[in-house]
GROMACS .gro file of C-alpha atoms in nm:
model
  374
    1MET     CA    1 -10.307  13.485  -2.263
    2ASP     CA    2 -10.570  13.310  -1.986
    3GLN     CA    3 -10.616  13.012  -2.245
    4GLU     CA    4 -10.281  12.884  -2.309
    5GLN     CA    5 -10.281  12.922  -1.946
    6LEU     CA    6 -10.565  12.709  -1.857
    7THR     CA    7 -10.424  12.425  -2.093
    8LYS     CA    8 -10.095  12.454  -1.918
    9ASP     CA    9 -10.233  12.350  -1.623
   10SER     CA   10 -10.470  12.105  -1.705
   11ALA     CA   11 -10.168  11.937  -1.866
   12ARG     CA   12 -10.002  11.992  -1.562
   13GLN     CA   13 -10.255  11.806  -1.348
   14SER     CA   14 -10.253  11.510  -1.596
   15ARG     CA   15  -9.919  11.469  -1.571
   16LYS     CA   16  -9.977  11.431  -1.195
   17GLY     CA   17 -10.234  11.197  -1.229
   18THR     CA   18 -10.097  10.995  -1.409
   19PRO     CA   19  -9.806  10.803  -1.191
   20GLN     CA   20 -10.116  10.752  -0.921
   21VAL     CA   21 -10.318  10.524  -1.128
   22SER     CA   22 -10.010  10.337  -1.250
   23LYS     CA   23  -9.946  10.253  -0.946
   24TRP     CA   24 -10.276  10.111  -0.822
   25LEU     CA   25 -10.281   9.913  -1.110
   26PHE     CA   26  -9.942   9.781  -1.025
   27TYR     CA   27 -10.039   9.678  -0.711
   28LEU     CA   28 -10.368   9.526  -0.839
   29ALA     CA   29 -10.166   9.348  -1.096
   30LEU     CA   30  -9.954   9.214  -0.804
   31LEU     CA   31 -10.243   9.075  -0.582
   32PRO     CA   32 -10.295   8.751  -0.724
   33ALA     CA   33  -9.918   8.707  -0.725
   34ILE     CA   34  -9.895   8.774  -0.322
   35TRP     CA   35 -10.216   8.552  -0.307
   36GLY     CA   36 -10.042   8.237  -0.483
   37VAL     CA   37  -9.726   8.292  -0.301
   38CYS     CA   38  -9.913   8.285   0.050
   39ALA     CA   39 -10.124   8.007  -0.066
   40TRP     CA   40  -9.807   7.799  -0.191
   41GLN     CA   41  -9.637   7.862   0.150
   42GLY     CA   42  -9.932   7.774   0.350
   43TRP     CA   43  -9.980   7.454   0.136
   44ALA     CA   44  -9.612   7.375   0.184
   45TRP     CA   45  -9.619   7.408   0.534
   46TRP     CA   46  -9.970   7.232   0.561
   47SER     CA   47  -9.811   6.959   0.359
   48TRP     CA   48  -9.462   6.941   0.565
   49ALA     CA   49  -9.696   6.959   0.920
   50SER     CA   50  -9.920   6.668   0.791
   51ALA     CA   51  -9.662   6.437   0.695
   52PRO     CA   52  -9.501   6.158   0.903
   53PRO     CA   53  -9.258   6.286   1.120
   54LYS     CA   54  -9.041   5.974   0.991
   55LEU     CA   55  -9.027   5.822   0.649
   56ALA     CA   56  -9.266   5.544   0.613
   57ALA     CA   57  -9.150   5.228   0.548
   58GLU     CA   58  -9.279   5.004   0.282
   59SER     CA   59  -9.548   4.839   0.459
   60THR     CA   60  -9.836   5.010   0.543
   61THR     CA   61  -9.843   4.853   0.881
   62PRO     CA   62  -9.674   5.036   1.148
   63SER     CA   63  -9.376   4.792   1.289
   64ASP     CA   64  -9.325   4.697   1.617
   65ALA     CA   65  -8.953   4.845   1.567
   66THR     CA   66  -9.128   5.211   1.529
   67ALA     CA   67  -9.418   5.217   1.727
   68VAL     CA   68  -9.518   5.405   2.039
   69SER     CA   69  -9.750   5.317   2.304
   70ILE     CA   70  -9.901   5.641   2.406
   71GLN     CA   71 -10.196   5.696   2.681
   72ILE     CA   72 -10.491   5.938   2.692
   73PRO     CA   73 -10.668   6.004   2.991
   74GLU     CA   74 -11.067   6.047   3.013
   75GLY     CA   75 -11.158   6.399   2.914
   76THR     CA   76 -10.832   6.490   2.758
   77SER     CA   77 -10.858   6.785   2.543
   78SER     CA   78 -10.756   6.791   2.160
   79GLN     CA   79 -10.545   7.032   2.236
   80LYS     CA   80 -10.370   6.822   2.493
   81ILE     CA   81 -10.350   6.559   2.295
   82GLY     CA   82 -10.212   6.711   1.986
   83ARG     CA   83  -9.912   6.828   2.246
   84ASP     CA   84  -9.864   6.490   2.401
   85LEU     CA   85  -9.844   6.343   2.020
   86GLU     CA   86  -9.576   6.638   1.957
   87ALA     CA   87  -9.375   6.549   2.245
   88ALA     CA   88  -9.426   6.210   2.188
   89GLY     CA   89  -9.267   6.237   1.791
   90LEU     CA   90  -9.576   6.130   1.674
   91ILE     CA   91  -9.707   6.473   1.493
   92ARG     CA   92  -9.510   6.757   1.375
   93SER     CA   93  -9.699   7.018   1.468
   94ALA     CA   94  -9.939   7.079   1.768
   95SER     CA   95 -10.098   7.365   1.562
   96ALA     CA   96 -10.165   7.154   1.249
   97TRP     CA   97 -10.345   6.894   1.469
   98ASN     CA   98 -10.613   7.149   1.592
   99MET     CA   99 -10.664   7.264   1.287
  100TRP     CA  100 -10.740   6.912   1.192
  101ALA     CA  101 -10.999   6.850   1.492
  102ARG     CA  102 -11.152   7.178   1.400
  103TRP     CA  103 -11.261   7.028   1.056
  104LEU     CA  104 -11.327   6.720   1.232
  105THR     CA  105 -11.593   6.904   1.390
  106LEU     CA  106 -11.707   7.112   1.089
  107GLN     CA  107 -11.781   6.777   0.922
  108ASN     CA  108 -11.996   6.687   1.201
  109ARG     CA  109 -11.852   6.361   1.258
  110GLU     CA  110 -12.003   6.161   1.521
  111GLY     CA  111 -11.810   6.087   1.855
  112GLY     CA  112 -11.485   6.247   1.937
  113PHE     CA  113 -11.145   6.178   2.012
  114LYS     CA  114 -11.136   5.879   2.243
  115ALA     CA  115 -10.947   5.781   2.575
  116GLY     CA  116 -10.762   5.471   2.567
  117THR     CA  117 -10.367   5.314   2.484
  118TYR     CA  118 -10.304   5.351   2.140
  119GLN     CA  119  -9.997   5.177   1.945
  120LEU     CA  120  -9.923   5.487   1.712
  121SER     CA  121  -9.626   5.479   1.461
  122PRO     CA  122  -9.438   5.817   1.349
  123THR     CA  123  -9.444   5.660   0.988
  124GLN     CA  124  -9.808   5.730   1.022
  125PRO     CA  125  -9.912   6.115   0.828
  126LEU     CA  126 -10.142   6.316   1.115
  127GLY     CA  127 -10.453   6.273   0.887
  128ALA     CA  128 -10.383   5.849   1.026
  129VAL     CA  129 -10.324   5.890   1.390
  130ALA     CA  130 -10.639   6.143   1.435
  131ASP     CA  131 -10.859   5.890   1.256
  132LYS     CA  132 -10.732   5.611   1.482
  133LEU     CA  133 -10.806   5.835   1.810
  134TRP     CA  134 -11.124   5.932   1.651
  135LYS     CA  135 -11.290   5.572   1.570
  136GLY     CA  136 -11.092   5.444   1.950
  137GLU     CA  137 -10.893   5.179   1.783
  138VAL     CA  138 -10.680   5.117   2.105
  139VAL     CA  139 -10.461   4.847   2.157
  140GLN     CA  140 -10.616   4.510   2.217
  141GLN     CA  141 -10.476   4.232   2.437
  142SER     CA  142 -10.546   3.862   2.338
  143PHE     CA  143 -10.583   3.574   2.600
  144THR     CA  144 -10.660   3.223   2.516
  145ILE     CA  145 -10.796   2.987   2.776
  146PRO     CA  146 -10.794   2.648   2.653
  147GLU     CA  147 -11.049   2.361   2.764
  148GLY     CA  148 -10.950   2.176   3.068
  149TRP     CA  149 -10.764   2.444   3.273
  150SER     CA  150 -10.844   2.537   3.639
  151LEU     CA  151 -10.805   2.879   3.807
  152THR     CA  152 -10.502   2.786   3.903
  153GLN     CA  153 -10.359   2.719   3.580
  154MET     CA  154 -10.525   3.040   3.440
  155SER     CA  155 -10.388   3.244   3.707
  156THR     CA  156 -10.061   3.132   3.669
  157TYR     CA  157 -10.111   3.230   3.281
  158PHE     CA  158 -10.185   3.556   3.319
  159GLU     CA  159  -9.950   3.630   3.555
  160ALA     CA  160  -9.686   3.497   3.310
  161GLN     CA  161  -9.861   3.707   3.069
  162GLY     CA  162  -9.797   4.041   3.237
  163PHE     CA  163 -10.157   4.113   3.278
  164PHE     CA  164 -10.148   4.089   3.663
  165PRO     CA  165 -10.060   3.903   3.975
  166ALA     CA  166 -10.187   3.490   3.980
  167LYS     CA  167 -10.334   3.614   4.351
  168SER     CA  168 -10.523   3.918   4.240
  169PHE     CA  169 -10.671   3.674   3.996
  170MET     CA  170 -10.752   3.436   4.277
  171ALA     CA  171 -10.861   3.637   4.498
  172ALA     CA  172 -11.122   3.763   4.254
  173VAL     CA  173 -11.280   3.444   4.149
  174SER     CA  174 -11.356   3.400   4.509
  175GLN     CA  175 -11.623   3.689   4.457
  176VAL     CA  176 -11.896   3.513   4.330
  177PRO     CA  177 -12.115   3.797   4.159
  178TYR     CA  178 -12.450   3.698   4.210
  179ALA     CA  179 -12.578   4.052   4.123
  180GLU     CA  180 -12.427   4.060   3.799
  181TYR     CA  181 -12.511   3.644   3.699
  182PRO     CA  182 -12.811   3.548   3.912
  183TRP     CA  183 -12.788   3.224   3.731
  184LEU     CA  184 -12.474   3.125   3.914
  185PRO     CA  185 -12.542   2.846   4.150
  186SER     CA  186 -12.585   2.942   4.507
  187GLY     CA  187 -12.297   2.843   4.745
  188LEU     CA  188 -12.035   2.859   4.521
  189PRO     CA  189 -11.663   2.895   4.690
  190HIS     CA  190 -11.556   3.024   4.362
  191LEU     CA  191 -11.614   3.012   3.996
  192GLU     CA  192 -11.402   2.733   3.884
  193GLY     CA  193 -11.577   2.583   3.546
  194PHE     CA  194 -11.769   2.913   3.493
  195LEU     CA  195 -11.544   3.065   3.292
  196TYR     CA  196 -11.563   2.960   2.937
  197PRO     CA  197 -11.204   2.830   2.773
  198ASP     CA  198 -11.221   3.073   2.486
  199THR     CA  199 -11.027   3.333   2.305
  200TYR     CA  200 -11.088   3.683   2.437
  201GLN     CA  201 -10.954   4.050   2.333
  202LEU     CA  202 -10.949   4.348   2.608
  203ASP     CA  203 -10.881   4.704   2.575
  204GLY     CA  204 -10.540   4.704   2.663
  205ASP     CA  205 -10.568   4.942   2.950
  206THR     CA  206 -10.885   4.760   3.126
  207VAL     CA  207 -10.722   4.396   3.162
  208THR     CA  208 -10.786   4.326   3.488
  209PRO     CA  209 -10.947   4.023   3.674
  210GLU     CA  210 -11.246   4.163   3.682
  211ALA     CA  211 -11.263   4.242   3.305
  212VAL     CA  212 -11.115   3.890   3.251
  213ILE     CA  213 -11.405   3.736   3.467
  214LYS     CA  214 -11.660   3.962   3.315
  215GLN     CA  215 -11.606   3.890   3.003
  216MET     CA  216 -11.560   3.477   3.064
  217LEU     CA  217 -11.924   3.490   3.236
  218GLY     CA  218 -12.042   3.644   2.995
  219ARG     CA  219 -11.928   3.416   2.732
  220PHE     CA  220 -12.049   3.090   2.944
  221GLU     CA  221 -12.365   3.264   2.979
  222GLN     CA  222 -12.414   3.325   2.570
  223VAL     CA  223 -12.271   2.998   2.474
  224ALA     CA  224 -12.307   2.704   2.788
  225LEU     CA  225 -12.637   2.779   2.986
  226PRO     CA  226 -12.867   2.815   2.651
  227VAL     CA  227 -12.719   2.466   2.593
  228TYR     CA  228 -12.839   2.334   2.976
  229GLN     CA  229 -13.122   2.500   2.916
  230LYS     CA  230 -13.250   2.333   2.599
  231ASN     CA  231 -13.182   2.016   2.765
  232GLN     CA  232 -13.272   2.091   3.169
  233LYS     CA  233 -13.563   1.858   3.148
  234ASN     CA  234 -13.427   1.560   2.981
  235THR     CA  235 -13.133   1.498   3.291
  236LYS     CA  236 -13.135   1.528   3.668
  237LEU     CA  237 -12.826   1.705   3.673
  238ASP     CA  238 -12.886   2.084   3.852
  239LEU     CA  239 -12.636   2.341   3.703
  240LYS     CA  240 -12.393   2.267   3.931
  241GLU     CA  241 -12.405   1.909   3.934
  242TRP     CA  242 -12.412   1.974   3.522
  243VAL     CA  243 -12.095   2.170   3.490
  244THR     CA  244 -11.916   1.936   3.762
  245LEU     CA  245 -11.967   1.637   3.550
  246ALA     CA  246 -11.853   1.794   3.227
  247SER     CA  247 -11.555   1.960   3.379
  248ILE     CA  248 -11.466   1.568   3.434
  249VAL     CA  249 -11.560   1.436   3.158
  250GLU     CA  250 -11.331   1.695   3.012
  251LYS     CA  251 -11.048   1.639   3.204
  252GLU     CA  252 -11.052   1.228   3.101
  253ALA     CA  253 -11.137   1.273   2.745
  254VAL     CA  254 -10.901   1.345   2.494
  255VAL     CA  255 -11.025   1.142   2.162
  256ALA     CA  256 -11.326   1.365   2.075
  257SER     CA  257 -11.490   1.012   1.981
  258GLU     CA  258 -11.454   0.853   2.315
  259ARG     CA  259 -11.636   1.153   2.499
  260ASN     CA  260 -12.012   1.012   2.511
  261ARG     CA  261 -11.875   0.718   2.609
  262ILE     CA  262 -11.692   0.802   2.862
  263SER     CA  263 -11.976   1.040   2.976
  264GLY     CA  264 -12.161   0.720   2.946
  265VAL     CA  265 -11.937   0.540   3.203
  266PHE     CA  266 -11.959   0.799   3.452
  267ASN     CA  267 -12.347   0.809   3.456
  268SER     CA  268 -12.394   0.457   3.461
  269ARG     CA  269 -12.143   0.437   3.792
  270LEU     CA  270 -12.334   0.773   3.945
  271LYS     CA  271 -12.709   0.531   3.874
  272LYS     CA  272 -12.529   0.232   4.034
  273SER     CA  273 -12.416   0.449   4.295
  274MET     CA  274 -12.039   0.365   4.275
  275PRO     CA  275 -11.739   0.573   4.302
  276LEU     CA  276 -11.656   0.787   3.983
  277ALA     CA  277 -11.315   0.667   4.075
  278SER     CA  278 -11.158   0.970   3.834
  279ASP     CA  279 -10.810   1.016   3.878
  280PRO     CA  280 -10.832   1.393   3.769
  281THR     CA  281 -11.023   1.468   4.079
  282VAL     CA  282 -10.822   1.343   4.302
  283GLU     CA  283 -10.530   1.511   4.119
  284TYR     CA  284 -10.727   1.858   4.207
  285GLY     CA  285 -10.778   1.770   4.519
  286LEU     CA  286 -10.393   1.716   4.610
  287GLY     CA  287 -10.296   2.020   4.380
  288ILE     CA  288 -10.033   1.769   4.203
  289ARG     CA  289 -10.038   1.604   3.821
  290GLN     CA  290  -9.933   1.287   3.720
  291THR     CA  291  -9.757   1.130   3.400
  292LYS     CA  292  -9.700   0.821   3.243
  293GLU     CA  293  -9.337   0.838   3.407
  294LYS     CA  294  -9.483   0.908   3.775
  295PRO     CA  295  -9.839   0.822   3.791
  296LEU     CA  296 -10.105   0.838   4.129
  297THR     CA  297  -9.970   0.596   4.403
  298PHE     CA  298 -10.177   0.414   4.624
  299LYS     CA  299 -10.099   0.672   4.939
  300GLN     CA  300 -10.214   0.930   4.696
  301VAL     CA  301 -10.560   0.764   4.580
  302GLU     CA  302 -10.607   0.684   4.939
  303THR     CA  303 -10.585   1.029   5.085
  304PRO     CA  304 -10.901   1.184   5.229
  305SER     CA  305 -11.028   1.512   5.004
  306PRO     CA  306 -11.381   1.573   4.908
  307TYR     CA  307 -11.277   1.589   4.603
  308ASN     CA  308 -11.168   1.178   4.593
  309THR     CA  309 -11.374   1.024   4.389
  310TYR     CA  310 -11.208   0.732   4.462
  311ILE     CA  311 -11.299   0.748   4.834
  312ASN     CA  312 -11.673   0.935   4.804
  313VAL     CA  313 -11.966   0.864   4.613
  314GLY     CA  314 -12.107   1.069   4.408
  315LEU     CA  315 -11.981   1.454   4.240
  316PRO     CA  316 -11.736   1.660   4.414
  317PRO     CA  317 -11.839   1.977   4.579
  318THR     CA  318 -11.709   2.178   4.255
  319PRO     CA  319 -11.588   2.142   3.908
  320ILE     CA  320 -11.272   2.091   3.849
  321ALA     CA  321 -11.189   2.252   3.549
  322ALA     CA  322 -11.342   2.461   3.252
  323PRO     CA  323 -11.499   2.208   3.037
  324GLY     CA  324 -11.575   2.322   2.677
  325ILE     CA  325 -11.891   2.309   2.493
  326ALA     CA  326 -11.784   1.965   2.344
  327SER     CA  327 -11.785   1.818   2.715
  328LEU     CA  328 -12.089   1.964   2.804
  329GLU     CA  329 -12.293   1.827   2.541
  330ALA     CA  330 -12.174   1.514   2.600
  331THR     CA  331 -12.260   1.537   2.972
  332LEU     CA  332 -12.605   1.594   2.822
  333ALA     CA  333 -12.614   1.307   2.618
  334PRO     CA  334 -12.410   0.983   2.758
  335GLU     CA  335 -12.378   0.687   2.560
  336ASN     CA  336 -12.587   0.428   2.665
  337THR     CA  337 -12.335   0.186   2.757
  338GLU     CA  338 -12.270  -0.120   2.976
  339TYR     CA  339 -11.895   0.000   3.047
  340LEU     CA  340 -11.842   0.064   3.388
  341TYR     CA  341 -11.439   0.112   3.348
  342PHE     CA  342 -11.190   0.266   3.145
  343MET     CA  343 -10.774   0.254   3.148
  344ALA     CA  344 -10.568   0.500   2.944
  345ARG     CA  345 -10.352   0.345   2.686
  346TYR     CA  346 -10.110   0.673   2.743
  347ASP     CA  347 -10.186   0.793   2.356
  348GLY     CA  348 -10.490   0.949   2.409
  349THR     CA  349 -10.767   0.680   2.359
  350HIS     CA  350 -10.850   0.421   2.664
  351ILE     CA  351 -10.959   0.025   2.752
  352PHE     CA  352 -11.307   0.030   2.842
  353SER     CA  353 -11.464  -0.264   3.065
  354ARG     CA  354 -11.734  -0.393   3.179
  355THR     CA  355 -11.610  -0.545   3.508
  356LEU     CA  356 -11.409  -0.496   3.768
  357ALA     CA  357 -11.181  -0.848   3.628
  358GLU     CA  358 -11.192  -0.740   3.289
  359HIS     CA  359 -11.048  -0.329   3.390
  360ASN     CA  360 -10.810  -0.516   3.616
  361ALA     CA  361 -10.682  -0.725   3.334
  362ALA     CA  362 -10.652  -0.381   3.101
  363VAL     CA  363 -10.516  -0.197   3.420
  364ALA     CA  364 -10.196  -0.507   3.397
  365GLN     CA  365 -10.149  -0.464   3.027
  366ILE     CA  366 -10.086  -0.116   3.032
  367ASP     CA  367  -9.828  -0.110   3.287
  368GLN     CA  368  -9.664  -0.417   3.156
  369LYS     CA  369  -9.618  -0.176   2.825
  370VAL     CA  370  -9.554   0.123   3.011
  371ARG     CA  371  -9.238  -0.069   3.230
  372SER     CA  372  -9.125  -0.221   2.900
  373GLY     CA  373  -9.105   0.103   2.763
  374GLN     CA  374  -9.374   0.052   2.468
   0.00000   0.00000   0.00000
């Protein structure tokens, strides 16, 4: 009787335990499925969050139509950058941005998100936007100063480009930075002639008169100054005289093949203490520009000015423009010539003469062609 009762109790206990084991086995079997669903949902969210807010165009380069300009101030945290980018519609999720920022940090990548003005597109994925800010690929402003431009022309150009007012530039070039550039000649009233003509690029949010001047003086120091230092023993011109004469050669010479000859004519006139008689110096002094149809008048040529090289013997007090490297080099290597005069043909070339009589004949010849419309 007792044995039979024990057997029944044992069977009863077995029946109670079986459902518990089955339940745990079920949960264990369900875990991988749950993990898989969570992983899939996480990946789906990340794929959405890191994707471009807008459909990408066929081109891999962001178009101007979709580009957005955004400024990252110095010291902005990565979290604040993410919120700003999300608000600007450049990323979908600030949370995803923060995750990406932490991932970049965990990779031990050097640097960090850099301040500046950026041109970004909502057609770029989050990773591409982050990479651009990490590398500091800020907006670049390009500007080109042609050879032969004066400070006044430069100031007008910068204002027209929307960089800064012309008067701000003219005020800045009147402050000669001797501390940073001790090689600049003493007593300069301004930087005419020493801002090297070239094409430059600056970060978009650093285009100021001071930044432009610094870059252009640096280029002169890098490109032009070594030319003078290398040939200094072969010329009687000091640095300011060299740049001044080169600026006149720059304004007179149009055809490259005539550059050294024009330099030779001026060199000969200086040796003979003859006035240089250069029209561009008169124009600079009067703030005008002659044309074929409206050349300088006798009254203008006779108007007193420190820059009037028809009246004054020797070089004007400062350069009159920004000479390029070709004119700077030609001034140090003048052609050994008997010519003392030249007259422009208005096609870029000149008639060179040895005597005043020859020169007057050349002037009459050109005047006749101009009057006849040739």
